[in-house]
Coordinates of C-alpha atoms and ligand atoms in Angstrom, one line a residue:
X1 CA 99.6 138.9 97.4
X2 CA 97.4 138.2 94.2
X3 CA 93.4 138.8 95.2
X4 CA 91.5 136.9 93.0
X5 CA 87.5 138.5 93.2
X6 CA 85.5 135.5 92.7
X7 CA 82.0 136.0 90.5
X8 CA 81.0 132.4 90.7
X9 CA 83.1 130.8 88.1
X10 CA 83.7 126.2 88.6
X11 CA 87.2 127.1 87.8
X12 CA 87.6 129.8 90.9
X13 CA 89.6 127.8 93.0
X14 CA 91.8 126.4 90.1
X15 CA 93.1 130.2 89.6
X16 CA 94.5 130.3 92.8
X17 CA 96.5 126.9 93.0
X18 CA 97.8 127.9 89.4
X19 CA 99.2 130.8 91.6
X20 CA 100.3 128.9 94.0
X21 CA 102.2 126.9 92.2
X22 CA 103.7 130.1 90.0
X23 CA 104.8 130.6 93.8
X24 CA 102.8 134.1 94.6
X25 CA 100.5 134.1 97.1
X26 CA 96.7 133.9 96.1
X27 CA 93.3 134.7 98.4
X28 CA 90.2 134.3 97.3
X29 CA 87.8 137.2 97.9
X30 CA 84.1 137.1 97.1
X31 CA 84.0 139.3 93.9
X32 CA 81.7 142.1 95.7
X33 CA 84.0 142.8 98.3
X34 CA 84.1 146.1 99.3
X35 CA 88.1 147.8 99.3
X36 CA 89.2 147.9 102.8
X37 CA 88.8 144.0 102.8
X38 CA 90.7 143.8 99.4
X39 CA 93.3 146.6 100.9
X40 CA 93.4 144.2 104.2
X41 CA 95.3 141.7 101.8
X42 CA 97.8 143.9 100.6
X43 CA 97.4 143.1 96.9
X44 CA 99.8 144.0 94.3
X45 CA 97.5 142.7 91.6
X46 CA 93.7 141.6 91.3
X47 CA 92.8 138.9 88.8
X48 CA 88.3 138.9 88.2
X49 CA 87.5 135.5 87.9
X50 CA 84.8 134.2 85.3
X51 CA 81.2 133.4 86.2
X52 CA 77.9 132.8 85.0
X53 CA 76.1 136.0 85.5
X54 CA 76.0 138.1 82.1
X55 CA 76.9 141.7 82.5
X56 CA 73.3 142.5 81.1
X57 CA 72.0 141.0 84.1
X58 CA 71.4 144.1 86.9
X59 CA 71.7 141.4 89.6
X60 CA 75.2 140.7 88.1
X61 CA 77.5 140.6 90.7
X62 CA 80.3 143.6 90.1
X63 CA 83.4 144.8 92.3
X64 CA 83.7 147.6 94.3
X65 CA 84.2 150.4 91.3
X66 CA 86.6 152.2 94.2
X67 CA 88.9 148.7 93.7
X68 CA 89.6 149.4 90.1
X69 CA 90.6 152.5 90.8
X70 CA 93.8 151.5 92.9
X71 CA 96.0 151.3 90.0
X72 CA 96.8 148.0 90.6
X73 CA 97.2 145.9 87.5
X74 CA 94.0 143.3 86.6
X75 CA 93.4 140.8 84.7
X76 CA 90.3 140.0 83.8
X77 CA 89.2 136.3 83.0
X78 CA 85.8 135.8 80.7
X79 CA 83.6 137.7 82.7
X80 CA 86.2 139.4 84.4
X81 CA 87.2 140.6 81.2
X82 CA 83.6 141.3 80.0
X83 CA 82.4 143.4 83.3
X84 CA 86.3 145.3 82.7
X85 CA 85.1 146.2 78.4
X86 CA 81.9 147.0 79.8
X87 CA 83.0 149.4 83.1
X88 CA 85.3 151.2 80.9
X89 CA 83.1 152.2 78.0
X90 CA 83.2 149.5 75.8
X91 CA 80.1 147.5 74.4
X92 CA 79.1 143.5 75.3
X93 CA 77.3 141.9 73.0
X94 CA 75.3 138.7 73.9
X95 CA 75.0 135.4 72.5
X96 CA 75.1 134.3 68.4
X97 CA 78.8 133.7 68.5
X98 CA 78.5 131.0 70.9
X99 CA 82.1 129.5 71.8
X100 CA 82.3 126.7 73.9
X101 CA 85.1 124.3 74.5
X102 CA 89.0 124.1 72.5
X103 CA 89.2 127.2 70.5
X104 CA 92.7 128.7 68.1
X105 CA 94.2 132.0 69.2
X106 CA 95.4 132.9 65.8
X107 CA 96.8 136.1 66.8
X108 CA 98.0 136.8 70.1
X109 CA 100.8 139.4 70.8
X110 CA 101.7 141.9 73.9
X111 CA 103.4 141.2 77.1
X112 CA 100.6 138.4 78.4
X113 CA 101.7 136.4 75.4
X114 CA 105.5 137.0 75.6
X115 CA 107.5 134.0 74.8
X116 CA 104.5 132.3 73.1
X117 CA 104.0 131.6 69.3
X118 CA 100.2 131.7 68.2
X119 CA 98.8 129.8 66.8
X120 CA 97.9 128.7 70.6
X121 CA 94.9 126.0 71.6
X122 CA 93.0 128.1 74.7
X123 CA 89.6 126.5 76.4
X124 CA 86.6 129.4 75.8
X125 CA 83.4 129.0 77.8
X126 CA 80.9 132.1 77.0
X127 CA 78.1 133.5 75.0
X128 CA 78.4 137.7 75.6
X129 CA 81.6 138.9 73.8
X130 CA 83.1 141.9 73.7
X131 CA 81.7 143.9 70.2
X132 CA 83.3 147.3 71.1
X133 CA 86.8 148.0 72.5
X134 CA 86.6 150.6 75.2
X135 CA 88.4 153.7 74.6
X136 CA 92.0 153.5 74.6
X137 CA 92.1 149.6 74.6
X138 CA 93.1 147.1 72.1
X139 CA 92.6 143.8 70.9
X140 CA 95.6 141.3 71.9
X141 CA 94.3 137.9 70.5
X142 CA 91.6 137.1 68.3
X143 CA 90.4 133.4 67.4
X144 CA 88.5 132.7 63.7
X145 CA 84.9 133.5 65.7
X146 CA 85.9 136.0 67.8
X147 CA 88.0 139.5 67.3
X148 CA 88.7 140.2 70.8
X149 CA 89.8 137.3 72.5
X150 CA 92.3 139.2 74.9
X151 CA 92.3 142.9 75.5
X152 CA 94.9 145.6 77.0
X153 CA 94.4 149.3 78.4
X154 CA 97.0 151.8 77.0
X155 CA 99.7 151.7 79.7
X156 CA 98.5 148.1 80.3
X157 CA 97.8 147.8 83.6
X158 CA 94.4 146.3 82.6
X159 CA 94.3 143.0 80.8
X160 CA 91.3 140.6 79.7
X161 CA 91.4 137.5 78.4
X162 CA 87.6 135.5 77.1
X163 CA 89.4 132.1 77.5
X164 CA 90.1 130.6 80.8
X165 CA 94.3 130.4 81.0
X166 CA 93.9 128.5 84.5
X167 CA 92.3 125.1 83.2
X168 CA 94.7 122.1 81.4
X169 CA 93.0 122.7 78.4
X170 CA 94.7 126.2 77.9
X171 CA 98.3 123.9 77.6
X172 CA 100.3 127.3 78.0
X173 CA 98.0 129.0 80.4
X174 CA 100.3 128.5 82.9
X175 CA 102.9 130.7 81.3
X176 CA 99.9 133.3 80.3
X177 CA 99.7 133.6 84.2
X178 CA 103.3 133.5 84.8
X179 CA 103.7 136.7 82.3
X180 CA 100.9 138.5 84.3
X181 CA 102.4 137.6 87.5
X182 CA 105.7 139.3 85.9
X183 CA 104.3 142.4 84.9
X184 CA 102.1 143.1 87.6
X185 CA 105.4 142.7 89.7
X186 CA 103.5 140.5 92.0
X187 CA 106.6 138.5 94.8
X188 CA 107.0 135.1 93.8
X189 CA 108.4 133.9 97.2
X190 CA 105.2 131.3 98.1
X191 CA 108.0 128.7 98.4
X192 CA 107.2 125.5 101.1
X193 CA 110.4 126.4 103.1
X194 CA 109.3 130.1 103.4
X195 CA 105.7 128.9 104.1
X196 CA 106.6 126.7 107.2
X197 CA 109.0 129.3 108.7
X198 CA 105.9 131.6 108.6
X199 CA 103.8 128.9 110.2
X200 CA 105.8 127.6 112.7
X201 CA 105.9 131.3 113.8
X202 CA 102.3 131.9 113.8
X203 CA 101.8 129.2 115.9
X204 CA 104.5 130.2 118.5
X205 CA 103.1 133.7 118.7
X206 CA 100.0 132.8 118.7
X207 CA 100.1 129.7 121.2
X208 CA 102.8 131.0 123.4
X209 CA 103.0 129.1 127.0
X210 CA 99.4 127.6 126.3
X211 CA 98.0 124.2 125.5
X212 CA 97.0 122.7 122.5
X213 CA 94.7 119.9 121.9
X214 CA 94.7 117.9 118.6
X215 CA 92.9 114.8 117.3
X216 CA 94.9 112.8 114.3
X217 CA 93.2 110.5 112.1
X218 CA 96.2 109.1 110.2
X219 CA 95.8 111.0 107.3
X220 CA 98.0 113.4 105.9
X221 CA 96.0 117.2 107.3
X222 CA 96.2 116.0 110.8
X223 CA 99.7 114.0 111.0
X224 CA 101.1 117.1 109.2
X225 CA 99.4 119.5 112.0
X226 CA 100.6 117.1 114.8
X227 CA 104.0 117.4 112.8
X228 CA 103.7 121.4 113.1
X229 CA 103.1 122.0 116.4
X230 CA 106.0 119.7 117.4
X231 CA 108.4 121.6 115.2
X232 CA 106.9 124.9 116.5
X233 CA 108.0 123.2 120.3
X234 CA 104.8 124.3 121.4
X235 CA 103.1 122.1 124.4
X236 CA 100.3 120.0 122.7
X237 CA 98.9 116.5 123.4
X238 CA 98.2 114.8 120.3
X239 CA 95.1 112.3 120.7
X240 CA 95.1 109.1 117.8
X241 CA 91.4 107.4 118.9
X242 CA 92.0 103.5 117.7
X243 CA 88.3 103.0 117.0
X244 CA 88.9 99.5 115.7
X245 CA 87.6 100.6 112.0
X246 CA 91.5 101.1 110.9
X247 CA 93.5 99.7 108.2
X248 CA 95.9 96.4 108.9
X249 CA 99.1 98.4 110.5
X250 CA 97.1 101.5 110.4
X251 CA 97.5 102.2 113.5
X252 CA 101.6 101.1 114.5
X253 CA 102.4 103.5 110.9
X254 CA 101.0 106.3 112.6
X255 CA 101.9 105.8 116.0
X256 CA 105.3 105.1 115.0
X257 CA 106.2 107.6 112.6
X258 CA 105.0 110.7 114.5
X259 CA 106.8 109.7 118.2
X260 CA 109.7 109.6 115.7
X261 CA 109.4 113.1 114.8
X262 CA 108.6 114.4 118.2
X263 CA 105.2 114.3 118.5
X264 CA 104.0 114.1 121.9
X265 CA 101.0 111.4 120.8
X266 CA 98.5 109.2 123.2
X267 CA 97.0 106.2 121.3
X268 CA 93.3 105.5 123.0
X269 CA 92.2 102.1 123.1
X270 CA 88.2 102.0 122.0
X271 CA 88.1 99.1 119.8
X272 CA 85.4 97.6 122.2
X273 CA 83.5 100.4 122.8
X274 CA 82.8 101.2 119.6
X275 CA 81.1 97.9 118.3
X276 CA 79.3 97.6 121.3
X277 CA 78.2 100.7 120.4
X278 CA 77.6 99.4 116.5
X279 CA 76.2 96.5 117.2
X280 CA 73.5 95.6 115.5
X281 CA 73.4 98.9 113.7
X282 CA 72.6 98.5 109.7
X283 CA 71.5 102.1 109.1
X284 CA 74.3 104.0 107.4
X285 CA 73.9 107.4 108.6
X286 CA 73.0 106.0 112.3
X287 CA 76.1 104.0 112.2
X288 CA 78.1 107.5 111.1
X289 CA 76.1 109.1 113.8
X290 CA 77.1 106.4 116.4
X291 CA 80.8 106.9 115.5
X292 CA 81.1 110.4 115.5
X293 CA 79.4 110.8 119.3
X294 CA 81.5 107.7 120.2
X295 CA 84.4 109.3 118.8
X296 CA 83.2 113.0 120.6
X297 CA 83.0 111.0 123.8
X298 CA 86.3 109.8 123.8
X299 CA 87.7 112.2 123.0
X300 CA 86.7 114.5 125.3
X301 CA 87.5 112.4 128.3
X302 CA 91.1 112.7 127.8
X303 CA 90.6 116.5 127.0
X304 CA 89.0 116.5 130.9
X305 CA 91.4 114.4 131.8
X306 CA 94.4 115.8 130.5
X307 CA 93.3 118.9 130.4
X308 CA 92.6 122.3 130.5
X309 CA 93.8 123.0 126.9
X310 CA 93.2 126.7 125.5
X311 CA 93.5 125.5 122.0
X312 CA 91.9 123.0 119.6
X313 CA 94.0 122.5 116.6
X314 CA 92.4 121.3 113.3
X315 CA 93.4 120.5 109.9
X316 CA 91.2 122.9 108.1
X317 CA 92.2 123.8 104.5
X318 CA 91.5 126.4 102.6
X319 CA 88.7 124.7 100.2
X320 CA 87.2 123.8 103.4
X321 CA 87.1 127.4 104.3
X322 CA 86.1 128.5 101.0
X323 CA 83.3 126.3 100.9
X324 CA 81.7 127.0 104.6
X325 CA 81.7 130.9 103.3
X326 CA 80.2 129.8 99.8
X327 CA 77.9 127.1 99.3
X328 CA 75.1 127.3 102.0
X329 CA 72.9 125.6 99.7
X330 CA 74.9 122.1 99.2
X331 CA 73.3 119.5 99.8
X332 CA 73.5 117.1 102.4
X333 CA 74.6 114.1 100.9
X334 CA 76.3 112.1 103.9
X335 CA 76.8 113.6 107.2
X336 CA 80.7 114.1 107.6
X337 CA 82.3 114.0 110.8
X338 CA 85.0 115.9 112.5
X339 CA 85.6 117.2 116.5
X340 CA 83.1 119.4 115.9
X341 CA 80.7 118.9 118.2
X342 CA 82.3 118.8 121.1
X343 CA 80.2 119.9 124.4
X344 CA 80.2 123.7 125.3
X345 CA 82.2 123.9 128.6
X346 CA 84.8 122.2 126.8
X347 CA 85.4 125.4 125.0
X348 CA 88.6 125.7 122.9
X349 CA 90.3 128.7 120.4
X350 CA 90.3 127.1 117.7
X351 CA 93.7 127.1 115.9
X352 CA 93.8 126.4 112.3
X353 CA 97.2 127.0 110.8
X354 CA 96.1 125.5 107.2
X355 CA 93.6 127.7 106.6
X356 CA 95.0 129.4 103.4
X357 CA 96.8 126.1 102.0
X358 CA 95.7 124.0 99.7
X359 CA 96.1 120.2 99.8
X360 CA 99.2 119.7 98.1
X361 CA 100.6 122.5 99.9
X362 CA 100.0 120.4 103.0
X363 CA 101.7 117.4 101.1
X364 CA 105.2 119.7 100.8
X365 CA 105.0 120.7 104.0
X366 CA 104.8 117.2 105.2
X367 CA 107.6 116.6 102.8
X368 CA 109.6 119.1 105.0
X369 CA 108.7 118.0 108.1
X370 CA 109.4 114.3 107.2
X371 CA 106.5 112.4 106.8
X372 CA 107.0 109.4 105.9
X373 CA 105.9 108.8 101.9
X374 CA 103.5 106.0 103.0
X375 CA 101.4 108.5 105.0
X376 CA 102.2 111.5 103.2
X377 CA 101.3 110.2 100.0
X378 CA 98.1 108.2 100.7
X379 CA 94.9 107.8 99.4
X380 CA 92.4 109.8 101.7
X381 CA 90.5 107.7 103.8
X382 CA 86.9 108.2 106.0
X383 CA 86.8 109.2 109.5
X384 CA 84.2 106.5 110.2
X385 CA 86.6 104.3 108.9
X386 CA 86.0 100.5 107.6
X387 CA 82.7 100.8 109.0
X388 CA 81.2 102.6 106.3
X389 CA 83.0 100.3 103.7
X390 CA 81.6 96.8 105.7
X391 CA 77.8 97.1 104.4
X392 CA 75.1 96.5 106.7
X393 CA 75.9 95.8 110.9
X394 CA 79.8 95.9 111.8
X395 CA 81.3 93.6 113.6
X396 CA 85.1 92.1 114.5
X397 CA 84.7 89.2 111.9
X398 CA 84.1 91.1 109.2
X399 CA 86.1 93.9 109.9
X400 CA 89.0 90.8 109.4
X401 CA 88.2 89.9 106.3
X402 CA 87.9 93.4 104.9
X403 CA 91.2 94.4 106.6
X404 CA 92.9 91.6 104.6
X405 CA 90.9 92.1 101.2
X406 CA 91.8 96.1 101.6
X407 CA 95.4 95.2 102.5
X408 CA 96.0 93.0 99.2
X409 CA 94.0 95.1 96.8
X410 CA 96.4 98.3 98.1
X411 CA 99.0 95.9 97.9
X412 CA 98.5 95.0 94.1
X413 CA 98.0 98.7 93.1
X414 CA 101.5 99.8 94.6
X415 CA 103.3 96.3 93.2
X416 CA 101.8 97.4 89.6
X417 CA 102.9 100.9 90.0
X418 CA 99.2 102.0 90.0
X419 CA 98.5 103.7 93.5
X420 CA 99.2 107.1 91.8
X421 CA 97.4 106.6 89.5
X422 CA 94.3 106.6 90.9
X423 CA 93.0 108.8 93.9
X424 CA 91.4 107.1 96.2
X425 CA 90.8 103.0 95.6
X426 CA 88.7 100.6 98.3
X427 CA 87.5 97.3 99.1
X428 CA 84.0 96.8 100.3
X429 CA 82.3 93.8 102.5
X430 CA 78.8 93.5 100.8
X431 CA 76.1 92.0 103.3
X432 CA 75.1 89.3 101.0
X433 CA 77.1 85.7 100.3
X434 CA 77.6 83.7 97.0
X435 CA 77.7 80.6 96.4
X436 CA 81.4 78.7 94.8
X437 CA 83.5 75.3 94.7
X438 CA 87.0 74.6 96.8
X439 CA 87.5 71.6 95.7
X440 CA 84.7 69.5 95.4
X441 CA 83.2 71.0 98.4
X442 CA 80.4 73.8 98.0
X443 CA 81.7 77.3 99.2
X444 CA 79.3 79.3 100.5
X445 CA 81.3 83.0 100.8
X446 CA 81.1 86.7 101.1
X447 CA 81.7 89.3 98.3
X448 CA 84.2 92.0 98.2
X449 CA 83.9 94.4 95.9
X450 CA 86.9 96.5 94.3
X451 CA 86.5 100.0 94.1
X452 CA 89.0 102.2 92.4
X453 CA 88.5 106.1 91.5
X454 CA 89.8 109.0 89.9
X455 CA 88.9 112.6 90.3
X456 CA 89.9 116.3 90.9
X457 CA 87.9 117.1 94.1
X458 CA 85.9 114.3 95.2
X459 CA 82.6 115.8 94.0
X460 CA 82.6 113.9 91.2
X461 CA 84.6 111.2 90.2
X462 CA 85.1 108.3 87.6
X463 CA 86.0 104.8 88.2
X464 CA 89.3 103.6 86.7
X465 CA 90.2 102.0 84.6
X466 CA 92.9 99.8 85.8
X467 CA 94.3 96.8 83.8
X468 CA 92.2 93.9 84.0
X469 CA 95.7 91.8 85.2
X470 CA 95.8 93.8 88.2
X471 CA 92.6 93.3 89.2
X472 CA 92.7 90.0 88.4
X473 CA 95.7 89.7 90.4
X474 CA 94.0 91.3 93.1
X475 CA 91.4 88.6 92.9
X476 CA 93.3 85.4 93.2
X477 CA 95.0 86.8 96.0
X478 CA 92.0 87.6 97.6
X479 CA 89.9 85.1 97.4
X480 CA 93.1 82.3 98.0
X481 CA 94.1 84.3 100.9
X482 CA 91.1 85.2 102.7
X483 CA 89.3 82.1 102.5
X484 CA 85.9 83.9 103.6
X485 CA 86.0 85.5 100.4
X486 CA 83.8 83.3 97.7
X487 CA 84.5 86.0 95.0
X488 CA 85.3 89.3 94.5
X489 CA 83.7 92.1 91.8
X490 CA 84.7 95.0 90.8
X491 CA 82.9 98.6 91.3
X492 CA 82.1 100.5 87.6
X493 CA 79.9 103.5 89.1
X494 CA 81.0 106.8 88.9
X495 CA 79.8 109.6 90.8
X496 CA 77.7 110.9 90.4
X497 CA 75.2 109.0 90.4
X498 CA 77.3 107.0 92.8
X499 CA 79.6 107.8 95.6
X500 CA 82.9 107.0 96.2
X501 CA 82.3 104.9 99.3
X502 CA 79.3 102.5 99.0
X503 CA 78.0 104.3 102.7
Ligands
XMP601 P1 81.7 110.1 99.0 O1 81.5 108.7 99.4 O2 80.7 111.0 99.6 O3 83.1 110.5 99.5 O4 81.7 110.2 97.5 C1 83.8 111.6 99.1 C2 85.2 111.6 99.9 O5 84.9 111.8 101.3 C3 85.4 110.7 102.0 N1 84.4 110.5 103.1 C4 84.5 110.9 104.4 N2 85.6 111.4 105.0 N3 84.4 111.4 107.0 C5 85.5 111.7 106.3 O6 86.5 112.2 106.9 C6 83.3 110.8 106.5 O7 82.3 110.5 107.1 C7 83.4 110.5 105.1 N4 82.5 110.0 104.2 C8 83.2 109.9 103.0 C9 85.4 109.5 101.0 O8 86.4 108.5 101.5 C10 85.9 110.2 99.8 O9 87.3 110.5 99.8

């Protein structure tokens, strides 16, 4: 595998997928950690990921010294390469030559840049630079501002780089990585085929004779797990909870696609229960509360029921995991729910078999397994469902006319080729109504409003731009076709300071 020591950098987690997607296996590892945890990967190369401590700082955070000294080649990115000049006797200068943003490698030579012709557009971030070479090192890039942009030890087994290879903005970063990942020797054999056979054994070793519960959702994590565990022929009970906040056909495409791949799936029936539970509810965050103990409830009467399970399966993903070990500090912004807080004496193992993948890593797995595209490729969409996206108190009538405004408005995007093109797009329900003409008769209707985003990670976000004829496409349909609708806006927040849903 490839350890990548994390010292803080925003661009961390991009490393690692840039790996993944070389086809070499990548783990993040908090940049202090001491060797037997690195040695408990079984690197054959390290890469030190940037930051934004300064190796001036004491506090810096720095690796274990004894992990440098395993011989293994390194690469050291911005700080990385910084904290390498610096351990090895060189000398960091701080600030004055200031580089931020596209920089020109106007030299750049050695085995990182084999098959590359400077001059070559790289993305710098920093203010310390590297003034002296350490002993027995030497420059292998420079830009106009800076001399050192890229450094190699003598029998080049250590190799820094001040630019960041991993982001888009380095356009042949990728094949900066792919030359590391060459001479470091590191196995490029991180293919999906290779990946499920690994999984579907884990999961028979580690399941065996035993029971596994899961809960799907519809989205693409949890149909893919459900997928999994029927491939792996283990015996599992996959629970789909029809809360009544789902998507027109939500609930047949699921049902329909995983009995067809084996999935042994029970569809609850709570539409009921859960307004009556809702109703009258405006409060956002109750009416999240409400649904996830609702959900909990529910749940777990068919886990009694059905039961006794030894295992809870979940969809967890490796950001997921990497961010539960990192950020304690993040804020909370909206409370998320999942089967977490299920009652004690209902204790399960939990078994998490996407614990190292990314995202798309799911996605080609699902490929494998033969999701269908529809679900496999879809926007994400909140476990709280339609009731977060109907503003105010829920109930059945306007759940209808959002389900048929959502319907047409994902309609439109995938007529005008634009589904993909976006990452997540919504209609909302607002509470208030507007006043229009049918006719010659007033109309006194509600307002849906159009929301469509894109983004990297769903921290942040833009709104899209679609073409106006789409949305005004959208609109017609809308507002001729569900004849509740009086007129429909469209949503040009991005986030922040917005959100991405509107609850
Ligand atoms: P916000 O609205 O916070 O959403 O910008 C970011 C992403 O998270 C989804 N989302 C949820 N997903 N349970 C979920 O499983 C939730 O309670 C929930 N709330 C928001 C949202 O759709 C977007 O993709």
């Amino acid at each position: 595998s490839l350890v990548i020591l994390d010292f803080g950098s925003q661009y961390t987690r991009l490393i690692a997928r840039r790996v993944r997607e070389l086809r070499a296996y990548s783990v993040i590892l908090p940049g202090t950690a001491p060797l037997e945890r690195v040695l408990a990967e079984k690197p054959q190369a390290l890469i030190l990921s940037g930051g934004p401590s300064s190796v001036f700082d004491p506090q810096a955070p720095r690796p274990d010294p004894r992990v440098l000294e395993l011989g293994l080649p390194v690469l050291g990115i911005c700080y990385g390469m910084q904290y390498l000049a610096q351990h090895f006797g060189g000398r960091v200068e701080r600030g004055g030559r200031r580089e931020y943003g596209k920089a020109l490698l106007l030299e750049a030579k050695g085995p990182l840049f084999r098959g590359l012709t400077p001059p070559l557009q790289v993305w710098m971030s920093h203010s310390d630079y590297v003034a002296e070479l350490p002993p027995g090192f030497t420059s292998v890039a420079r830009t106009e501002e800076n001399p050192v942009a890229a450094l190699m030890s003598e029998d080049g087994r250590y190799l820094g780089v001040q630019f960041h290879p991993e982001v888009r903005h380095t356009p042949e970063g990728m094949a900066m990585l792919e030359n590391f990942l060459e001479l470091a020797g590191v196995r490029r054999d991180w293919t999906p085929e290779h990946t499920l056979e690994r999984l579907v054994q884990e999961v028979r070793a580690r399941v065996g004779k035993d029971r596994v519960l899961l809960a799907v959702s519809g989205g693409v994590d949890s149909s893919t797990l459900a997928l999994l565990l029927a491939k792996s022929g283990v015996d599992h009970l996959a629970v789909f909870v029809d809360h009544g906040l789902l998507r027109q056909g939500e609930r047949e495409g699921v049902e329909g696609a995983l009995r067809a791949l084996g999935v042994n799936l029970r569809v609850v029936e709570a539409k009921e229960r859960f307004l009556k539970a809702l109703k009258g509810v405006e409060d956002p965050e109750e009416k999240r509360r409400i649904i996830g103990r609702t959900f909990v409830e529910v749940f777990e009467e068919v886990a009694r029921k059905e039961g006794p399970f030894r295992f809870l399966a979940q969809g967890t993903l490796y950001p997921d995991v990497i961010e539960s070990a990192g950020s304690e500090h993040a804020a909370k912004i909206k409370s998320h729910h999942n089967v977490g807080g299920l009652p004690e004496d209902l204790s399960f193992e939990l078994l998490e078999p996407f614990r190292t993948l990314f995202k798309d890593e799911v996605r080609a797995l699902a490929l494998l397994l033969g999701l269908p595209e529809p679900l496999r490729l879809r926007h994400p969409f909140p476990g709280p469902g339609l009731a977060v996206r109907v503003l105010g108190e829920v109930t059945e009538e306007k759940l209808s006319i959002l389900r048929q405004a959502d319907a047409i408005f994902t309609e439109v995007l995938w007529e005008e080729g634009l589904y993909h093109q976006v990452d997540q797009a919504l209609a909302v329900l607002l509470p208030v109504r507007s006043v229009g003409v049918v006719g010659d008769e007033r109309h006194y209707g509600y307002v849906v409003a159009l929301r469509a985003v894109t983004t990297e990670d769903f921290m942040t976000a833009d709104w899209a731009r679609l073409p106006l004829e789409a949305l005004d496409k959208a609109a017609r349909r809308i507002t001729r076709e569900v004849p509740e609708v009086g007129r429909v806006v469209y949503d040009l927040t991005s986030k922040p300071p917005a959100t991405i849903e509107w609850e």
